Coordinates of C-alpha atoms in Angstrom, one line a residue:
X1 CA 67.7 48.4 3.2
X2 CA 66.5 47.0 0.0
X3 CA 63.0 47.8 -0.3
X4 CA 60.6 44.0 -1.0
X5 CA 60.0 43.9 -4.7
X6 CA 63.9 44.1 -4.9
X7 CA 64.9 40.6 -3.6
X8 CA 64.8 37.3 -4.7
X9 CA 65.4 34.1 -2.5
X10 CA 65.5 31.3 -4.4
X11 CA 67.8 27.7 -3.9
X12 CA 69.8 25.4 -5.9
X13 CA 68.0 22.0 -6.1
X14 CA 69.1 18.9 -8.7
X15 CA 70.6 15.3 -8.7
X16 CA 74.1 14.7 -6.8
X17 CA 77.0 16.2 -9.4
X18 CA 74.6 17.7 -11.2
X19 CA 77.2 21.1 -9.9
X20 CA 75.0 23.3 -7.6
X21 CA 78.0 23.7 -5.4
X22 CA 80.6 25.3 -8.6
X23 CA 77.1 27.3 -9.6
X24 CA 77.3 28.5 -6.2
X25 CA 80.8 29.5 -6.8
X26 CA 80.5 31.9 -10.1
X27 CA 77.2 33.4 -9.0
X28 CA 79.4 34.5 -5.9
X29 CA 82.7 34.8 -8.2
X30 CA 80.0 37.7 -10.8
X31 CA 79.2 39.6 -7.2
X32 CA 82.7 39.9 -6.4
X33 CA 81.4 40.1 -2.4
X34 CA 85.2 37.8 -1.5
X35 CA 87.9 38.7 -3.2
X36 CA 89.2 36.6 -6.1
X37 CA 92.2 35.3 -3.9
X38 CA 89.8 34.2 -0.7
X39 CA 88.0 32.7 -3.8
X40 CA 88.4 28.5 -4.3
X41 CA 86.3 25.6 -5.1
X42 CA 82.8 24.0 -3.3
X43 CA 83.3 27.8 -1.2
X44 CA 80.2 27.0 0.6
X45 CA 81.0 23.7 0.9
X46 CA 83.1 24.2 5.1
X47 CA 82.9 20.7 6.0
X48 CA 86.4 19.1 5.2
X49 CA 84.2 16.3 4.1
X50 CA 82.2 18.2 2.1
X51 CA 85.3 19.0 0.1
X52 CA 87.2 15.4 -0.1
X53 CA 83.8 13.8 -0.8
X54 CA 82.5 16.0 -3.4
X55 CA 79.4 16.0 -2.2
X56 CA 76.8 18.8 0.1
X57 CA 76.3 18.3 3.5
X58 CA 74.5 21.4 4.6
X59 CA 72.3 24.0 3.0
X60 CA 74.2 27.0 3.0
X61 CA 73.1 30.3 2.3
X62 CA 74.6 33.5 0.6
X63 CA 72.8 36.8 -0.1
X64 CA 74.7 38.5 -3.3
X65 CA 74.5 41.6 -4.9
X66 CA 73.6 41.9 -8.5
X67 CA 73.3 45.2 -11.1
X68 CA 70.6 43.9 -13.6
X69 CA 70.1 45.4 -16.9
X70 CA 66.8 47.1 -16.0
X71 CA 69.1 50.3 -13.8
X72 CA 68.1 48.7 -10.3
X73 CA 70.5 46.6 -7.8
X74 CA 68.7 44.3 -6.6
X75 CA 69.3 41.7 -3.5
X76 CA 69.8 38.0 -4.1
X77 CA 69.7 35.8 -1.2
X78 CA 70.1 32.0 -2.7
X79 CA 70.1 28.6 -0.7
X80 CA 73.5 25.7 -2.0
X81 CA 71.4 22.0 -1.2
X82 CA 72.5 18.5 -1.1
X83 CA 72.3 16.3 -4.2
X84 CA 71.5 12.9 -2.3
X85 CA 68.4 11.1 -1.6
X86 CA 69.9 11.2 3.0
X87 CA 69.7 14.6 3.2
X88 CA 66.9 15.6 1.1
X89 CA 65.7 16.8 4.5
X90 CA 68.2 19.1 4.0
X91 CA 66.4 20.0 0.9
X92 CA 63.3 20.4 2.0
X93 CA 64.2 23.3 5.3
X94 CA 66.0 25.1 2.7
X95 CA 63.2 25.3 0.0
X96 CA 60.8 26.4 2.4
X97 CA 63.1 30.1 2.8
X98 CA 62.4 30.8 -0.9
X99 CA 60.5 31.6 -3.6
X100 CA 61.9 30.3 -6.8
X101 CA 64.6 26.9 -7.9
X102 CA 66.5 26.7 -9.7
X103 CA 66.2 23.1 -10.9
X104 CA 70.2 21.6 -12.5
X105 CA 70.1 18.9 -15.0
X106 CA 73.0 18.2 -16.6
X107 CA 73.8 17.9 -20.0
X108 CA 75.8 14.6 -20.2
X109 CA 73.6 12.8 -17.9
X110 CA 70.1 14.2 -18.5
X111 CA 66.4 13.8 -16.3
X112 CA 67.8 11.7 -12.9
X113 CA 65.3 9.8 -10.1
X114 CA 66.7 13.3 -7.7
X115 CA 65.5 15.8 -9.8
X116 CA 62.3 14.5 -10.0
X117 CA 61.7 14.3 -6.3
X118 CA 63.8 17.6 -5.3
X119 CA 61.0 19.2 -8.0
X120 CA 57.5 17.4 -6.6
X121 CA 59.6 19.0 -2.9
X122 CA 59.2 22.5 -4.4
X123 CA 56.6 22.2 -6.3
X124 CA 54.7 21.1 -3.1
X125 CA 55.5 24.7 -1.3
X126 CA 54.6 26.8 -5.0
X127 CA 57.8 27.3 -5.4
X128 CA 58.7 28.9 -9.1
X129 CA 60.8 26.9 -11.1
X130 CA 63.6 27.5 -13.3
X131 CA 65.1 24.4 -15.3
X132 CA 69.1 24.9 -15.6
X133 CA 71.4 22.5 -18.4
X134 CA 74.4 22.8 -16.5
X135 CA 78.0 21.6 -18.7
X136 CA 77.0 22.2 -21.9
X137 CA 80.9 22.8 -22.4
X138 CA 81.9 18.8 -22.1
X139 CA 81.7 17.2 -25.5
X140 CA 78.9 14.6 -24.9
X141 CA 77.1 17.2 -23.8
X142 CA 73.3 17.0 -25.0
X143 CA 71.5 20.2 -24.7
X144 CA 69.0 18.8 -27.1
X145 CA 67.9 15.7 -25.6
X146 CA 67.8 17.5 -22.0
X147 CA 65.6 19.5 -23.2
X148 CA 63.4 17.6 -24.4
X149 CA 63.6 15.1 -21.6
X150 CA 62.8 18.4 -19.3
X151 CA 59.6 18.7 -21.6
X152 CA 59.3 15.4 -21.5
X153 CA 60.2 13.3 -18.2
X154 CA 58.9 16.7 -15.8
X155 CA 56.3 17.2 -17.2
X156 CA 58.1 22.0 -17.5
X157 CA 58.6 23.6 -20.3
X158 CA 61.9 24.3 -22.6
X159 CA 62.4 26.9 -24.0
X160 CA 62.2 28.6 -20.4
X161 CA 65.1 26.3 -19.9
X162 CA 68.6 28.2 -19.1
X163 CA 72.4 26.7 -21.2
X164 CA 75.3 27.5 -18.5
X165 CA 78.5 26.5 -18.0
X166 CA 79.2 26.9 -13.6
X167 CA 83.0 25.5 -14.4
X168 CA 83.8 28.1 -17.3
X169 CA 81.2 30.8 -16.0
X170 CA 78.8 30.2 -19.6
X171 CA 75.9 32.4 -19.3
X172 CA 75.9 33.0 -15.9
X173 CA 74.9 37.0 -17.2
X174 CA 71.7 35.0 -18.4
X175 CA 70.6 32.8 -16.3
X176 CA 71.2 35.9 -13.0
X177 CA 69.1 38.4 -15.6
X178 CA 66.2 35.3 -15.5
X179 CA 66.3 35.1 -11.7
X180 CA 65.3 38.9 -11.8
X181 CA 63.4 38.4 -14.6
X182 CA 61.3 34.7 -13.2
X183 CA 60.8 34.7 -9.6
X184 CA 58.9 36.5 -8.1
X185 CA 60.2 38.9 -5.0
X186 CA 59.7 38.1 -1.4
X187 CA 56.0 39.2 0.2
X188 CA 55.6 40.5 3.3
X189 CA 54.3 43.5 5.7
X190 CA 57.6 44.8 7.7
X191 CA 54.7 47.0 10.0
X192 CA 53.1 43.6 10.9
X193 CA 54.1 42.0 14.2
X194 CA 57.3 39.4 13.9
X195 CA 57.0 35.9 12.6
X196 CA 60.6 34.3 11.1
X197 CA 60.9 30.9 9.7
X198 CA 64.2 29.2 11.9
X199 CA 64.6 27.1 8.8
X200 CA 68.5 26.3 10.4
X201 CA 71.1 27.2 12.5
X202 CA 74.7 26.3 13.6
X203 CA 76.8 26.2 17.2
X204 CA 79.3 28.6 17.5
X205 CA 81.5 28.2 20.3
X206 CA 82.5 31.8 21.1
X207 CA 78.8 32.8 20.3
X208 CA 76.1 29.9 21.4
X209 CA 73.7 29.0 19.0
X210 CA 73.4 30.7 15.5
X211 CA 70.1 30.9 14.4
X212 CA 68.8 31.3 10.5
X213 CA 65.9 32.6 9.9
X214 CA 63.5 33.6 7.4
X215 CA 61.7 36.5 8.4
X216 CA 58.2 36.2 6.7
X217 CA 56.4 40.1 7.8
X218 CA 57.6 42.2 10.7
X219 CA 61.3 43.1 10.9
X220 CA 63.3 42.4 14.1
X221 CA 66.7 44.0 15.2
X222 CA 69.8 44.0 16.8
X223 CA 68.2 44.8 21.1
X224 CA 64.5 43.2 21.1
X225 CA 63.4 40.3 22.8
X226 CA 62.1 37.1 21.0
X227 CA 60.3 34.5 21.7
X228 CA 60.5 31.1 20.6
X229 CA 56.5 30.6 19.7
X230 CA 56.8 26.6 20.1
X231 CA 59.3 26.6 23.5
X232 CA 58.1 29.6 25.0
X233 CA 61.1 31.0 25.5
X234 CA 62.5 34.8 25.6
X235 CA 66.0 35.9 25.1
X236 CA 67.7 39.6 23.6
X237 CA 69.1 40.0 20.3
X238 CA 72.8 40.0 20.7
X239 CA 73.1 40.9 17.1
X240 CA 71.6 39.8 13.4
X241 CA 72.8 40.2 9.7
X242 CA 73.0 38.6 6.3
X243 CA 75.4 36.1 4.8
X244 CA 77.8 37.1 2.9
X245 CA 80.7 33.8 3.1
X246 CA 81.2 35.1 6.6
X247 CA 78.4 36.6 9.5
X248 CA 77.7 40.7 8.2
X249 CA 76.1 42.3 10.1
X250 CA 73.4 44.6 9.9
X251 CA 71.7 45.3 13.0
X252 CA 67.8 44.4 11.3
X253 CA 66.5 42.3 9.0
X254 CA 62.9 42.8 7.3
X255 CA 60.0 41.0 6.3
X256 CA 62.0 38.9 2.8
X257 CA 64.8 38.8 3.9
X258 CA 67.1 35.9 4.7
X259 CA 69.8 35.8 7.5
X260 CA 71.4 34.7 11.2
X261 CA 70.8 35.6 14.4
X262 CA 72.9 35.9 17.4
X263 CA 70.9 35.5 20.8
X264 CA 72.5 34.2 23.6
X265 CA 71.3 30.7 23.6
X266 CA 73.4 28.7 24.6
X267 CA 72.0 25.5 24.7
X268 CA 72.0 22.9 22.3
X269 CA 68.3 21.8 22.7
X270 CA 67.1 24.5 22.9
X271 CA 65.9 25.4 19.2
X272 CA 63.7 23.4 17.0
X273 CA 64.7 24.1 12.9
X274 CA 60.8 24.8 12.0
X275 CA 59.7 27.2 15.3
X276 CA 58.6 30.2 14.7
X277 CA 60.5 34.0 16.3
X278 CA 58.5 36.4 17.5
X279 CA 58.9 39.4 19.7
X280 CA 57.7 40.2 23.1
X281 CA 56.5 43.7 22.9
X282 CA 54.6 42.9 19.5
X283 CA 53.7 39.3 19.5
X284 CA 52.7 37.3 16.8
X285 CA 49.0 35.9 16.8
X286 CA 49.6 32.0 15.3
X287 CA 53.0 31.1 14.6
X288 CA 54.1 29.4 10.8
X289 CA 53.5 25.7 9.5
X290 CA 56.7 23.8 10.3
X291 CA 58.1 21.5 9.0
X292 CA 57.2 18.2 9.5
X293 CA 59.2 16.5 11.7
X294 CA 62.5 14.2 10.3
X295 CA 61.7 10.3 10.3
X296 CA 64.8 8.3 10.7
X297 CA 64.8 4.9 8.9
X298 CA 67.9 3.5 9.8
X299 CA 69.2 2.5 13.6
X300 CA 72.6 1.9 14.8
X301 CA 74.0 1.5 17.9
X302 CA 77.5 3.9 19.0
X303 CA 79.7 2.9 21.4
X304 CA 82.8 4.4 22.4
X305 CA 86.3 2.0 21.6
X306 CA 86.7 3.1 25.8
X307 CA 84.6 3.4 28.3
X308 CA 86.0 6.5 30.4
X309 CA 85.6 8.7 26.9
X310 CA 81.0 8.3 26.6
X311 CA 81.0 12.3 28.3
X312 CA 83.4 13.2 25.9
X313 CA 80.8 11.4 23.6
X314 CA 78.1 12.5 24.2
X315 CA 79.0 16.2 24.7
X316 CA 79.4 15.9 20.8
X317 CA 76.4 14.3 20.5
X318 CA 74.4 17.3 21.4
X319 CA 76.7 20.0 18.8
X320 CA 76.1 17.8 16.4
X321 CA 73.0 17.9 16.9
X322 CA 72.4 21.4 16.7
X323 CA 73.8 21.1 12.9
X324 CA 72.7 18.0 12.0
X325 CA 68.7 18.1 13.1
X326 CA 67.9 15.1 11.1
X327 CA 69.8 12.5 14.6
X328 CA 67.8 11.5 16.5
X329 CA 69.6 9.3 19.5
X330 CA 68.7 7.9 22.3
X331 CA 71.1 6.5 26.0
X332 CA 71.4 2.8 24.8
X333 CA 74.2 0.0 26.2
X334 CA 75.7 -3.2 25.4
X335 CA 77.5 -5.8 28.1
X336 CA 80.4 -6.3 24.9
X337 CA 80.4 -2.4 24.9
X338 CA 79.1 -0.4 27.7
X339 CA 77.7 3.1 27.3
X340 CA 75.9 4.2 24.0
X341 CA 73.7 5.7 22.5
X342 CA 71.2 4.0 19.6
X343 CA 71.0 6.7 17.0
X344 CA 68.4 7.0 14.2
X345 CA 69.6 8.0 10.4
X346 CA 68.3 9.4 7.1
X347 CA 70.2 6.9 5.3
X348 CA 74.1 4.8 5.0
X349 CA 75.4 7.7 3.6
X350 CA 73.9 9.5 6.3
X351 CA 75.7 6.9 9.1
X352 CA 79.1 6.9 7.4
X353 CA 79.0 11.3 7.8
X354 CA 77.9 11.2 10.9
X355 CA 81.0 8.4 11.7
X356 CA 82.9 10.7 10.1
X357 CA 82.5 14.1 11.3
X358 CA 83.4 11.8 15.5
X359 CA 85.6 11.1 14.3
X360 CA 87.1 14.2 12.5
X361 CA 85.3 17.2 14.3
X362 CA 85.4 16.3 17.8
X363 CA 88.8 13.2 17.9
X364 CA 86.2 10.7 18.9
X365 CA 87.5 6.9 18.7
X366 CA 84.2 4.7 18.2
X367 CA 82.3 1.1 17.1
X368 CA 79.1 1.5 15.3
X369 CA 77.0 -1.7 15.2
X370 CA 75.3 -3.2 12.5
X371 CA 72.5 -1.3 10.8
X372 CA 69.1 -1.7 10.8
X373 CA 65.9 -1.3 10.4
X374 CA 62.6 -0.8 12.6
X375 CA 60.0 -4.0 12.8
X376 CA 56.8 -3.9 14.1
X377 CA 57.0 -6.7 16.2
X378 CA 53.4 -8.3 17.9
X379 CA 54.8 -10.8 20.2
X380 CA 51.5 -13.9 21.4
X381 CA 49.5 -12.4 23.6
X382 CA 50.9 -9.2 24.4
X383 CA 50.5 -5.3 22.6
X384 CA 52.3 -4.7 19.0
X385 CA 55.7 -3.3 19.1
X386 CA 58.3 -0.9 17.6
X387 CA 61.8 -2.5 17.8
X388 CA 64.8 -1.7 16.0
X389 CA 67.5 -2.5 18.0
X390 CA 68.0 -6.6 18.2
X391 CA 68.6 -6.3 21.9
X392 CA 65.1 -5.0 22.2
X393 CA 63.0 -8.1 19.8
X394 CA 61.0 -9.9 22.0
X395 CA 61.8 -14.0 23.7
X396 CA 58.9 -16.7 23.2
X397 CA 57.0 -17.3 20.3
X398 CA 55.5 -14.3 17.8
X399 CA 52.0 -14.2 16.6
X400 CA 53.2 -11.0 13.5
X401 CA 55.7 -9.4 12.2
X402 CA 56.0 -7.0 9.5
X403 CA 59.0 -4.4 7.7
X404 CA 58.9 -1.0 6.9
X405 CA 59.2 -1.4 2.5
X406 CA 59.8 1.7 0.2
X407 CA 58.9 2.8 -3.5
X408 CA 61.5 2.8 -5.2
X409 CA 62.5 4.9 -8.3
X410 CA 65.2 3.3 -10.7
X411 CA 66.1 5.3 -13.8
X412 CA 69.3 3.4 -16.3
X413 CA 70.5 2.8 -20.1
X414 CA 68.3 0.2 -21.3
X415 CA 71.6 -1.5 -22.4
X416 CA 71.9 -2.3 -17.8
X417 CA 68.6 -3.5 -17.4
X418 CA 68.5 -7.1 -17.8
X419 CA 71.0 -7.2 -14.2
X420 CA 69.3 -4.3 -12.8
X421 CA 66.1 -6.4 -12.8
X422 CA 67.9 -9.7 -11.4
X423 CA 69.9 -7.4 -7.7
X424 CA 66.3 -5.7 -7.6
X425 CA 64.5 -9.8 -7.3
X426 CA 67.5 -10.9 -5.5
X427 CA 66.7 -8.3 -3.0
X428 CA 62.8 -9.7 -3.0
X429 CA 61.8 -6.4 -4.3
X430 CA 58.1 -6.4 -6.6
X431 CA 58.3 -4.2 -9.9
X432 CA 55.4 -2.2 -9.8
X433 CA 55.8 -0.2 -13.1
X434 CA 59.1 0.2 -16.2
X435 CA 58.2 2.9 -18.5
X436 CA 61.0 3.5 -21.7
X437 CA 61.4 7.5 -21.0
X438 CA 62.9 7.6 -24.6
X439 CA 65.0 5.0 -26.6
X440 CA 68.0 5.1 -24.0
X441 CA 66.9 5.1 -21.1
X442 CA 64.2 3.6 -18.8
X443 CA 62.2 3.8 -15.3
X444 CA 62.6 1.4 -13.3
X445 CA 59.7 1.4 -10.2
X446 CA 60.4 -1.3 -7.1
X447 CA 58.3 -2.2 -4.3
X448 CA 60.9 -3.7 -1.7
X449 CA 62.3 -4.3 1.7
X450 CA 64.4 -1.3 3.2
X451 CA 65.9 -3.7 5.2
X452 CA 67.3 -5.3 2.0
X453 CA 68.6 -1.6 0.3
X454 CA 70.8 -1.1 4.3
X455 CA 73.8 -3.3 2.9
X456 CA 75.3 -3.6 -0.7
X457 CA 72.3 -2.2 -3.0
X458 CA 73.9 0.9 -3.6
X459 CA 77.3 -0.4 -4.4
X460 CA 76.1 -2.7 -6.9
X461 CA 73.3 -1.0 -8.7
X462 CA 76.1 1.3 -9.4
X463 CA 78.9 -1.3 -10.7
X464 CA 75.9 -3.1 -12.5
X465 CA 75.3 0.6 -14.0
X466 CA 78.2 2.0 -14.4
X467 CA 77.9 4.2 -12.3
X468 CA 74.8 5.3 -14.7
X469 CA 71.6 3.9 -13.6
X470 CA 70.1 7.2 -11.1
X471 CA 68.4 5.8 -7.2
X472 CA 66.0 7.4 -5.0
X473 CA 62.4 5.8 -3.0
X474 CA 60.0 7.1 -0.8
X475 CA 58.8 5.3 2.4
X476 CA 55.3 3.5 2.1
X477 CA 54.3 1.0 4.1
X478 CA 54.5 -1.5 6.8
X479 CA 54.2 -5.7 5.1
X480 CA 53.8 -8.8 7.0
X481 CA 57.9 -11.0 7.4
X482 CA 59.4 -13.5 8.4
X483 CA 61.5 -12.6 10.9
X484 CA 64.2 -13.7 13.4
X485 CA 66.9 -13.0 15.9
X486 CA 70.4 -14.1 14.7
X487 CA 72.6 -14.2 17.9
X488 CA 76.1 -14.5 17.4
X489 CA 78.2 -16.5 19.8
X490 CA 81.8 -16.3 20.8
X491 CA 83.3 -19.6 22.9
X492 CA 78.5 -20.2 23.3
X493 CA 78.9 -17.1 24.8
X494 CA 76.3 -14.3 23.5
X495 CA 78.0 -11.2 21.7
X496 CA 74.5 -8.9 22.0
X497 CA 76.4 -5.3 20.4
X498 CA 75.9 -8.7 17.0
X499 CA 73.0 -9.5 17.2
X500 CA 70.7 -8.6 14.3
X501 CA 67.6 -8.9 12.7
X502 CA 67.0 -10.6 9.3
X503 CA 64.4 -11.7 7.2
X504 CA 64.6 -15.3 7.9
X505 CA 65.7 -17.3 4.0
X506 CA 68.2 -15.0 4.8
X507 CA 69.2 -15.8 8.0
X508 CA 72.1 -18.0 7.1
X509 CA 73.6 -16.8 4.2
X510 CA 73.8 -13.4 6.6
X511 CA 74.9 -14.8 9.2
X512 CA 77.4 -17.2 7.5
X513 CA 78.5 -14.5 6.5
X514 CA 79.2 -12.7 10.2
X515 CA 81.3 -16.0 11.4
X516 CA 83.8 -15.7 8.6
X517 CA 84.9 -12.4 8.4
X518 CA 85.5 -12.6 12.5
X519 CA 87.7 -15.6 12.1
X520 CA 90.1 -13.2 10.1
X521 CA 89.8 -10.6 13.1
X522 CA 90.2 -12.4 16.4
X523 CA 93.9 -13.5 16.8
X524 CA 94.4 -17.3 17.7
X525 CA 95.0 -18.4 21.2
X526 CA 96.6 -21.4 22.8
X527 CA 92.6 -22.9 23.2
X528 CA 90.5 -23.1 20.2
X529 CA 87.6 -20.3 19.3
X530 CA 84.0 -21.4 18.7
X531 CA 82.2 -18.8 16.4
X532 CA 78.6 -19.3 15.8
X533 CA 75.2 -18.1 14.3
X534 CA 72.5 -18.7 16.2
X535 CA 68.6 -18.2 15.9
X536 CA 66.8 -19.1 19.2
X537 CA 69.1 -22.6 20.2
X538 CA 69.6 -23.1 16.9
X539 CA 73.3 -23.6 15.7
X540 CA 72.8 -21.8 11.9
X541 CA 76.1 -21.0 11.2
X542 CA 79.9 -21.5 12.6
X543 CA 83.3 -21.2 12.7
X544 CA 87.0 -22.2 13.9
X545 CA 89.9 -19.8 15.2
X546 CA 92.5 -23.6 15.7
X547 CA 94.3 -22.8 18.1
X548 CA 98.3 -21.8 18.4
X549 CA 100.4 -25.1 19.2
X550 CA 103.6 -25.2 20.8
X551 CA 105.6 -27.7 20.6
X552 CA 106.7 -29.2 23.3
X553 CA 108.6 -32.3 21.9
X554 CA 111.3 -29.1 21.1
X555 CA 113.5 -30.8 24.0
X556 CA 112.7 -34.9 22.8
X557 CA 115.7 -35.8 21.0
X558 CA 114.5 -39.8 20.6
X559 CA 113.9 -41.5 23.6
X560 CA 110.6 -43.9 24.2
X561 CA 107.3 -43.1 22.5
X562 CA 105.7 -42.7 25.5
X563 CA 107.6 -39.9 27.0
X564 CA 106.5 -37.7 23.6
X565 CA 102.7 -39.1 25.0
X566 CA 103.0 -38.4 28.1
X567 CA 104.2 -34.1 27.0
X568 CA 101.2 -34.1 24.5
X569 CA 99.3 -35.9 26.3
X570 CA 99.5 -33.1 29.6
X571 CA 99.6 -30.4 27.1
X572 CA 96.3 -31.3 26.2
X573 CA 94.8 -31.5 29.5
X574 CA 96.9 -27.9 30.1
X575 CA 94.7 -26.9 28.0
X576 CA 91.3 -27.7 28.4
X577 CA 92.0 -25.7 31.7
X578 CA 92.7 -22.8 29.7
X579 CA 90.0 -23.6 27.7
X580 CA 87.7 -22.9 30.9
X581 CA 88.3 -20.3 32.3
X582 CA 89.4 -18.3 29.3
X583 CA 88.1 -14.8 27.5
X584 CA 88.3 -14.1 24.3
X585 CA 89.0 -10.1 23.6
X586 CA 87.6 -9.1 20.8
X587 CA 89.0 -5.9 18.7
X588 CA 87.2 -3.1 17.4
X589 CA 88.0 -4.1 13.8
X590 CA 85.9 -7.8 14.2
X591 CA 83.0 -5.5 14.8
X592 CA 84.0 -2.6 12.7
X593 CA 84.3 -5.8 9.7
X594 CA 81.1 -6.5 10.5
X595 CA 79.8 -3.8 9.2
X596 CA 81.2 -3.8 5.8
X597 CA 78.5 -2.9 3.5
X598 CA 80.3 -4.6 0.1
X599 CA 79.5 -7.9 1.0
X600 CA 82.2 -11.2 0.0
X601 CA 81.2 -13.4 -2.9

């Protein structure tokens, strides 16, 4: 085993698209832990969806050897983390297993909003932070300007910043040397009772649950009987080892090590991320402080297209939950769509990723209902309740309702300032602060309802700023709002899966958009179909799908007009009877059309 003083644990963290995964590729390539023929871009991103979108969703750990200039061999454990705000929970867990953080900054973009929040996250865990300026090979790179931002915006010492190109490999040798010299060695005593923090886990079809751990104290080896302190469950260790792209069995992990444990844990719900592992023979006195429990902010229901596939969907959700500890779900039921699940997500991108993973990894064809946030609602004369599902919205008089607000931080080039301020105003934002970071960039801080960010805010922000503005937010508190439930009626019958909760002044516009989209999706019948939006008993919007008209007069060549009129009256009476018995079938595309984020202007 490598001595403790020759180990380094660090993570690579940054704003989205600043080159974390590419830098991971170069470090792995330098260490030569895999053959050049097996090397590929984004090697740690092992989901197809990560490669296609060019984003990291799951944190991935890897152990690499490094021979330093001081002549010693070091063992470097590092974690490549996601950059998107929706996956900041993944980042917080990865950070807890490290002593240092490489804070990556794009030399062409400079410091962005997620850079700042990731830095604060690392500071909260007392990590040593080394700023790294990436993409210096690009013609538009501004290294000196970025160093000024590191001093001014982050308050870090820019003289410590390392300039690298993760793409070409320039500066990687200096970076590896800095990791060894600037990051502290992990602390811990291998002879103490075992305390190992579970920071992630994933499901393997053949071996069950693979638990990712950081050993804080003591040692763990194959054959040990371990206890998960949070659940008080005991298991026998089958295999322990480290991550070298694939799992590499070592037989033992000691204080300061990052690795994996396989212990015949069969069911998905038996492992809690943030739990502490100890041995039964020599147990630790108390567990390590875990992670604060993740709180979902966006809610939506998932239903299988075919109600017979419910059991398959249930199994898929259980497996997905293991690989994504931030996913929260419970059983749900809809008159229109049958049995399904009510799910909580960390944001809209998180919702999209879950939808794609269900379809790709588990071959599930599913319908998602319109996303919603969680409201506090107080019905007249009753206790206050939480409502995130329109179906749970109480009938009758409502005394008060409150919605979640966020503290939104936007960093934008100053030429787009006007249009972004107008966008925030349209989204009911209240400006708290405006600060010029330098002559070209402005930081805006807004109080804004989370519900307004859900649908198309991020898309519009990117289009208004030509992709240059960056956005980060955190939940602050709940404030009073005027909330209503919009029911969508098809031929007078409400469709519960299409109901939405909405701010009253926006209700008419929202209902109108939903009705228009449904009109384009519902097939014409032999009778007229009314699509209506309603609040309580009041209709606030309407669209009509006109009937298909059969030409009943085709066989009349001339002749008396009364004969034609008689045929038309007969057709009208037939349609009336059909309308009274007619049930409208809603296609899957109708539900998806309502969910399309881009508003039709």
